[in-house]
CSV table of C-alpha atoms in Angstrom, one decimal:
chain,number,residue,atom,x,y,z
Q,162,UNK,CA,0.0,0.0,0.0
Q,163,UNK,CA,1.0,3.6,-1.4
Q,164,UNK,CA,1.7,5.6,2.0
Q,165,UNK,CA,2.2,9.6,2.3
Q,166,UNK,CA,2.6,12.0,5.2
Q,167,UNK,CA,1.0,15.4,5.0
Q,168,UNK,CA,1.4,17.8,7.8
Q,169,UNK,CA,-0.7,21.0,8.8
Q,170,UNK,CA,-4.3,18.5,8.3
Q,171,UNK,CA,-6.2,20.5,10.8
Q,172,UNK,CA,-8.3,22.3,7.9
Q,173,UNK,CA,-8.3,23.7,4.2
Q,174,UNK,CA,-5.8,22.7,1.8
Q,175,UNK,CA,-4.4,19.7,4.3
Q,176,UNK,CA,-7.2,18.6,5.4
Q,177,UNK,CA,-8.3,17.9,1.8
Q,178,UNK,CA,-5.6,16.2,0.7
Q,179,UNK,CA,-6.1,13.6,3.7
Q,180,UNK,CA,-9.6,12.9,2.5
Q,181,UNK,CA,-8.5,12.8,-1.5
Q,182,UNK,CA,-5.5,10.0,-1.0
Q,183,UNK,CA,-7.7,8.5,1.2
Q,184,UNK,CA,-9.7,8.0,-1.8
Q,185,UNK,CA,-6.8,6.6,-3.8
Q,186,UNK,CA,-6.4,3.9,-1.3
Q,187,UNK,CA,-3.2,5.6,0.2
Q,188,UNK,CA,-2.1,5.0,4.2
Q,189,UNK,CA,-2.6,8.9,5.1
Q,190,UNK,CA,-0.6,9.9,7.9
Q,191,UNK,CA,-2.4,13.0,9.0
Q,192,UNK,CA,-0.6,15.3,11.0
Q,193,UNK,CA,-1.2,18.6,13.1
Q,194,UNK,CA,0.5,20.3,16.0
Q,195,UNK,CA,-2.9,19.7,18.2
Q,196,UNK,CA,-4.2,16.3,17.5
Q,197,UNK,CA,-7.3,17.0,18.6
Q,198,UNK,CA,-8.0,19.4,15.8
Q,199,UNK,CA,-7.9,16.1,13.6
Q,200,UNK,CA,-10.8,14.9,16.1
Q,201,UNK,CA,-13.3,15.5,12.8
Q,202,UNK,CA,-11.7,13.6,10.5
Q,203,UNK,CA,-13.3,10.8,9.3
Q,204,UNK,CA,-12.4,7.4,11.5
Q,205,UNK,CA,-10.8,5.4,8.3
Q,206,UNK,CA,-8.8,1.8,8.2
Q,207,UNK,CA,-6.1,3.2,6.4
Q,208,UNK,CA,-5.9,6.7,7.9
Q,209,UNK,CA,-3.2,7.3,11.2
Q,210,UNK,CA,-3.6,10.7,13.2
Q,211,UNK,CA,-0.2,12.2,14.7
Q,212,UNK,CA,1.0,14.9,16.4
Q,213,UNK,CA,3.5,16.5,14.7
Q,214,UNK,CA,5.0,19.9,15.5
Q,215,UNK,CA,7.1,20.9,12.4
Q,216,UNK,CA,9.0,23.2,14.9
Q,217,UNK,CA,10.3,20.8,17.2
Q,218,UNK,CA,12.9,18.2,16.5
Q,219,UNK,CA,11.6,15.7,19.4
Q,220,UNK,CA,8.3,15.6,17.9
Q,221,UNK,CA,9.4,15.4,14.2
Q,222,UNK,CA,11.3,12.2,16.0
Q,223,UNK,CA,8.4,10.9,17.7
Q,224,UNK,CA,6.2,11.1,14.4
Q,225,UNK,CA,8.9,9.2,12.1
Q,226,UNK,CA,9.3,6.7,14.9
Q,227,UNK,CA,5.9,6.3,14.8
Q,228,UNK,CA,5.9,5.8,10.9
Q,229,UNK,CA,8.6,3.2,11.1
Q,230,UNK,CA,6.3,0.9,13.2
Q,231,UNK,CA,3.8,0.3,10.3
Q,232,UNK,CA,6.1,0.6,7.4
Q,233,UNK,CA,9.5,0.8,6.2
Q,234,UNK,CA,9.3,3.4,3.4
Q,235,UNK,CA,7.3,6.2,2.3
Q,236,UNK,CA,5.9,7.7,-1.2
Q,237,UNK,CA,4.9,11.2,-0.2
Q,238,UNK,CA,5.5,13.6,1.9
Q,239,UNK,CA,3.6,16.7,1.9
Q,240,UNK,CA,5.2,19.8,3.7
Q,241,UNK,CA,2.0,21.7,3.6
Q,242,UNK,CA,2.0,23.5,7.2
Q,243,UNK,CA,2.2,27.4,7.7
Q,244,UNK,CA,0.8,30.4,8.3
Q,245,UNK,CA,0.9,34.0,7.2
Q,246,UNK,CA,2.1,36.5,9.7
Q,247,UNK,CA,1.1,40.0,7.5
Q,248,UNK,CA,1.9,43.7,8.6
Q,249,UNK,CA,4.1,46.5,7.3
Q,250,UNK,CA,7.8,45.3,8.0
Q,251,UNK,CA,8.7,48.2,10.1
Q,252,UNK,CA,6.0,46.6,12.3
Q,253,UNK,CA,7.3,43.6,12.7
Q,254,UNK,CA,9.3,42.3,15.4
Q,255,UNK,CA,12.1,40.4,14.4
Q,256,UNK,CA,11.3,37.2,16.4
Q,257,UNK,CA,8.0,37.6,14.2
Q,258,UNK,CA,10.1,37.5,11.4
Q,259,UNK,CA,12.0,34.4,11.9
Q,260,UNK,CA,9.4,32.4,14.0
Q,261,UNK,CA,7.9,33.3,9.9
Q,262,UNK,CA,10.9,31.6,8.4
Q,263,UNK,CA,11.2,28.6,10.9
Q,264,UNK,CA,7.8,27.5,10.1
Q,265,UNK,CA,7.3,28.1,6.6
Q,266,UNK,CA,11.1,27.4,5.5
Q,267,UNK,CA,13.4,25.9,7.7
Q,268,UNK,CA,11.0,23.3,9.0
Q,269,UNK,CA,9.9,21.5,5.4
Q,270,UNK,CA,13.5,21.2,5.1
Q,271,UNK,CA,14.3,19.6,8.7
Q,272,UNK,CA,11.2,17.1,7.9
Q,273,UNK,CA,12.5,16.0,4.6
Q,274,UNK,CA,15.9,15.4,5.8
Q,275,UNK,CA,14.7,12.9,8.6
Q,276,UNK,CA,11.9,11.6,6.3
Q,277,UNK,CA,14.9,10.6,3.4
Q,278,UNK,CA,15.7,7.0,4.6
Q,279,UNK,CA,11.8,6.4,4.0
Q,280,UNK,CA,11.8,8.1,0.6
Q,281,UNK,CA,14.6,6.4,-0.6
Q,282,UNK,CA,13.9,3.2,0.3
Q,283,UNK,CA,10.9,3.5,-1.8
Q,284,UNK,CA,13.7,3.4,-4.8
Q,285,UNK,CA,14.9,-0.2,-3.6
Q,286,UNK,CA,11.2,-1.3,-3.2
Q,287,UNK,CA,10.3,-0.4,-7.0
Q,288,UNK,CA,13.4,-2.0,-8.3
Q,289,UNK,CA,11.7,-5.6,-7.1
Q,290,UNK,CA,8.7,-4.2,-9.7
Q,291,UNK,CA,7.9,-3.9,-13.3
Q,292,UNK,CA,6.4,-1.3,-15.1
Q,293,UNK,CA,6.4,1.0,-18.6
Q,294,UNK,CA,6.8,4.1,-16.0
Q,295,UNK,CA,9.6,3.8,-13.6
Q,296,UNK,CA,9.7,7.2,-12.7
Q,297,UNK,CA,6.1,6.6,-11.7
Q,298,UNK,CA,7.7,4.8,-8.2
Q,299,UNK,CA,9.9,7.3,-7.2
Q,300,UNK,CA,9.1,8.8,-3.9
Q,301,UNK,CA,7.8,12.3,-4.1
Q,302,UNK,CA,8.5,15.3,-1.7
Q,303,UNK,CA,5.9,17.8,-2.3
Q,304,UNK,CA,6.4,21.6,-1.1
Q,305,UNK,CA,3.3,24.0,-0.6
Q,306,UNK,CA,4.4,27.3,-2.0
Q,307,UNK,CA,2.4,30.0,-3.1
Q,308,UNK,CA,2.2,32.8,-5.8
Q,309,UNK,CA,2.7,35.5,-3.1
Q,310,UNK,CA,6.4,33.5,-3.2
Q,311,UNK,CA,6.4,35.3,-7.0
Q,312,UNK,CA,4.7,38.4,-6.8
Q,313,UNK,CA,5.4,40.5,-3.6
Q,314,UNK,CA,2.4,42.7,-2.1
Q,315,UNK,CA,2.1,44.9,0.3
Q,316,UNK,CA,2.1,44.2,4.1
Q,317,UNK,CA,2.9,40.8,3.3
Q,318,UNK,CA,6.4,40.9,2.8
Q,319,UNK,CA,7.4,38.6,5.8
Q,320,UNK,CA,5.1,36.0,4.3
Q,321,UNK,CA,5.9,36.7,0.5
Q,322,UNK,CA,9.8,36.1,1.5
Q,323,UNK,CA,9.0,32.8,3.1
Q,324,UNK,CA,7.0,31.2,-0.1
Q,325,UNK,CA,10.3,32.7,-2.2
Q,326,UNK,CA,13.1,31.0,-0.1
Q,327,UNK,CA,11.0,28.1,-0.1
Q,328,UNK,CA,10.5,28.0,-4.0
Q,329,UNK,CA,14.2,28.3,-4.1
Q,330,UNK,CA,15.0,25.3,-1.5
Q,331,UNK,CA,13.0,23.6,-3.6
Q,332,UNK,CA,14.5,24.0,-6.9
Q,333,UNK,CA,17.5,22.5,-5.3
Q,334,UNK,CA,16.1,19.7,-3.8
Q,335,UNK,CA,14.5,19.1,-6.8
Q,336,UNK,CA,18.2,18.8,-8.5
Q,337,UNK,CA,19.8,16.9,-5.4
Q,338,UNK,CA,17.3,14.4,-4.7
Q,339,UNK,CA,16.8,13.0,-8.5
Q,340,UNK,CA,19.4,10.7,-8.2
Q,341,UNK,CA,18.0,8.8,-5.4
Q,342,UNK,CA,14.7,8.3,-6.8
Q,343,UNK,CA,12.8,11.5,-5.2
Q,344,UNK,CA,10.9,13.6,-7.3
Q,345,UNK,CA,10.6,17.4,-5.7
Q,346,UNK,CA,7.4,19.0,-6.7
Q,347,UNK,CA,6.8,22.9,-5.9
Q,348,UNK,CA,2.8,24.0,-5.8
Q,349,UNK,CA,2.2,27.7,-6.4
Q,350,UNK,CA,-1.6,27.5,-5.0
Q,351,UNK,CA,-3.3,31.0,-5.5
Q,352,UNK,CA,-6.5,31.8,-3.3
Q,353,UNK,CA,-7.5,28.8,-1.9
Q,354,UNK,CA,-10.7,28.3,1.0
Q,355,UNK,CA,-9.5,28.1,4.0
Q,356,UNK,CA,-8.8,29.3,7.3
Q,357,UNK,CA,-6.1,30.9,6.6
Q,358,UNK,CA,-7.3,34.5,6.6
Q,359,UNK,CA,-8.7,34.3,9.6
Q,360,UNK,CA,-5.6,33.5,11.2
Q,361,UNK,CA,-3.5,35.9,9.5
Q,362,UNK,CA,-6.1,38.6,11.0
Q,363,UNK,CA,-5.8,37.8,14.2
Q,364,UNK,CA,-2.4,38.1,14.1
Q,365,UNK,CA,-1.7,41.1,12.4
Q,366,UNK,CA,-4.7,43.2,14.0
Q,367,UNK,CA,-2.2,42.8,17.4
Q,368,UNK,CA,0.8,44.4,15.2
Q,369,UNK,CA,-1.2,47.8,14.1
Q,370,UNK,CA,-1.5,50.3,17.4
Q,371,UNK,CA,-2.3,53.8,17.2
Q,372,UNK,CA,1.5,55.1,17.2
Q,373,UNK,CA,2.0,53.2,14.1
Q,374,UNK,CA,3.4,54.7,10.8
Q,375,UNK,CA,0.3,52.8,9.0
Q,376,UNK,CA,-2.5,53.3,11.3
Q,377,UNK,CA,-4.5,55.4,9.1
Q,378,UNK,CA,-4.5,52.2,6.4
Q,379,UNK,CA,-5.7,49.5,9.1
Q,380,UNK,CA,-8.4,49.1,7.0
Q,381,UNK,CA,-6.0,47.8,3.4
Q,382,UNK,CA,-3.7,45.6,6.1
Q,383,UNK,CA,-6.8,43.7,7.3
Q,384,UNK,CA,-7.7,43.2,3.2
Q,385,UNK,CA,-4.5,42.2,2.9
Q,386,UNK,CA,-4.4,39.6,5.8
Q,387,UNK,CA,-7.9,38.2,4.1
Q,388,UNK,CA,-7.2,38.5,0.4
Q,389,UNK,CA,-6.7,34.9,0.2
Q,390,UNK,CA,-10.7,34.2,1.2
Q,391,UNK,CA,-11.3,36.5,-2.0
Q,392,UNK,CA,-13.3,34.6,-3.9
Q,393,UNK,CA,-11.1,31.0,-3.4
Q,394,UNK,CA,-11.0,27.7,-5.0
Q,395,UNK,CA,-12.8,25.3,-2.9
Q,396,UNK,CA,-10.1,23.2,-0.9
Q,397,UNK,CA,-11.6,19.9,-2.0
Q,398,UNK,CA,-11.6,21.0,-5.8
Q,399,UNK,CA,-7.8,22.1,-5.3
Q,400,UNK,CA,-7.2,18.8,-3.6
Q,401,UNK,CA,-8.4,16.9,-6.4
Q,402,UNK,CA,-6.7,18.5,-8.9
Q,403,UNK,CA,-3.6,18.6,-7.2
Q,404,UNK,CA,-3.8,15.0,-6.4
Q,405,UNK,CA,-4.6,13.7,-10.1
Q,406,UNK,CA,-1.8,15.5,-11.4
Q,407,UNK,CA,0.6,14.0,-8.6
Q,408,UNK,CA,-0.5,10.7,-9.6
Q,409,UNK,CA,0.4,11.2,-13.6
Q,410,UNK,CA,4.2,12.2,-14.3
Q,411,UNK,CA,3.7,15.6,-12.4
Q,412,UNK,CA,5.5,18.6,-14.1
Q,413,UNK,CA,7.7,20.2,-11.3
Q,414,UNK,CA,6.0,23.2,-10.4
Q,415,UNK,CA,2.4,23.3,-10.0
Q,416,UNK,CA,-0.1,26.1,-10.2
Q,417,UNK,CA,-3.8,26.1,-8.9
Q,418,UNK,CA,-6.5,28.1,-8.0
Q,419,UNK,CA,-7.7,31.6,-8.3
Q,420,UNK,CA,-4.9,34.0,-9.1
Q,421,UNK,CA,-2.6,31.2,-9.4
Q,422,UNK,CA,-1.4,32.3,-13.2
Q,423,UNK,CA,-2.5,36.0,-13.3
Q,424,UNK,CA,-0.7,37.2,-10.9
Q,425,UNK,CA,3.0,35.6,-11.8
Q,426,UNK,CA,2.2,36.7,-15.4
Q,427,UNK,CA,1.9,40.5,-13.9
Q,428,UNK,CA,5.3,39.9,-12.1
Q,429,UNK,CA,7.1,38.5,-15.7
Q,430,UNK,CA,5.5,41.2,-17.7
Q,431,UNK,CA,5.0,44.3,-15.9
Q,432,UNK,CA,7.8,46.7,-15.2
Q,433,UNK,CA,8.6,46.9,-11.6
Q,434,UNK,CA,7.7,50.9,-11.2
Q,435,UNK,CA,4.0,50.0,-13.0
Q,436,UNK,CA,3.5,47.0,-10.5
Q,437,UNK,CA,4.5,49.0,-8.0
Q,438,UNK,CA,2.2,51.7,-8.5
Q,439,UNK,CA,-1.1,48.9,-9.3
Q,440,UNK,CA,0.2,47.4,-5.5
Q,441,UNK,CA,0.3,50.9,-3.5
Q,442,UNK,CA,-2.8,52.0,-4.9
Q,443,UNK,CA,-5.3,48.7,-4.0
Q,444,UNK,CA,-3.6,49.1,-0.8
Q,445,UNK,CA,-3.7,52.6,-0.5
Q,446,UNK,CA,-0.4,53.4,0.1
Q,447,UNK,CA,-0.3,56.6,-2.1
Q,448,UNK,CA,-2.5,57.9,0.2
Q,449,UNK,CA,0.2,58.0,2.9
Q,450,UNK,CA,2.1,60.3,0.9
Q,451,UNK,CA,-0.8,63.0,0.6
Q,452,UNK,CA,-1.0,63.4,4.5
């Protein structure tokens, strides 16, 4: 049986994916930082709930030691958890800022480093098969970007940076990891349901206090912190799409939902000083400079 770890399951985009392997008779290993936010999901024969803080190397340990008790290798692994921590940079605390990057960069890359011996040993198990397809059994390690990772906006800088570095990280795992049998696959989702948004308010509304420089613009920080709930692709549709495509000789970056190809195509063809102008303005920044 096909197995695959996905962590950050507590809702949206991980939560579907659970529910769509689960379909394609995979062993899910669901993971969140509170297990009992996983309390809802479906009771299934072939689905395992663990904790798994992406932060903390004991309970990366834990997790993988838990893994190795049902099986020796894996096929997937999913680094889907994050969040967004929004706000104007000068704002920001800097243990904001790298608590940003521990999550959203440096921890995918701890997880796949102790999840390796499981990936690769799923190259010695498809050597004992036959098939057309051979890349079709190597083990994939599957990084949740974003497009705000391409095109930077406003009062999400912190964020943006985060999806960029790990686009990056990617690209060279995506080089180093080939010849053991480990295909890297970026996704670029755009706006995808979730709750997301809501988190990313609640955090930034703490940041913005009456003697800041962008008090007046509270207002385009919260629409910022919720842009992603802007009309969004349903979680579930993104889930299967994402999945089929996983399934079928993958191409190794992969874009879906709303906004997932517009707004890259703005960053490729619009001059910096015109995109600038088109981001200040929905975020009424050039309004700062009138006071």
């Amino acid at each position: 049986m096909k197995t695959v770890l996905i962590t950050g399951c507590s809702s949206g985009i991980g939560r579907a994916l659970c529910e769509k392997y689960l379909t394609k008779g995979f062993h899910v290993y669901a993971s969140a930082r509170n297990i009992r936010s996983l309390n809802d999901l479906d009771e299934h024969s072939n689905l395992t709930k663990l904790t798994l803080d992406v932060n903390s190397q004991s309970s990366i340990h834990n997790a993988i030691a838990h893994i190795k008790q049902d099986n020796n290798y894996l096929d997937v692994l999913i680094n889907n958890a994050g969040y967004a921590a929004m706000g104007p940079l000068a704002d920001m605390p800097l243990e904001d800022l790298r608590a940003q990057f521990e999550t959203n960069v440096f921890a995918p890359m701890e997880l796949t480093k102790a999840c390796l011996p499981f990936l690769m040993a799923k190259k010695e198990l498809a050597k004992k098969e036959t098939t057309k397809n051979a890349q079709q059994h190597n083990a994939q390690v599957v990084n949740i970007g974003s497009v705000s990772g391409i095109t930077t906006t406003p009062f999400s800088g912190a964020y943006c940076a985060t999806k960029a570095a790990l686009h990056s990280l990617s690209d060279a795992q995506r080089m180093e990891l080939a010849p053991f049998g480990i295909d890297v696959i970026t996704v670029q989702p755009g706006a995808i349901e979730s709750k997301f948004g809501d988190n990313s308010l609640n955090n930034v509304l703490a940041r913005i206090t009456p003697q800041s420089l962008y008090a007046p613009l509270k207002e385009a920080i919260q629409a910022r912190a919720t842009a992603s709930q802007d009309n969004p692709t349903p979680a579930a549709e993104f889930a299967d799409t994402l999945v089929e495509q996983l399934l079928n000789n993958p191409k190794a970056v992969i874009r879906i939902g709303n906004g997932s190809f517009g707004l890259p195509l703005l960053k490729r063809w619009l001059p910096v000083a015109i995109l600038d102008k088109i981001l200040s303005k929905k975020f009424n920044l050039t309004s700062l400079a009138k006071r």
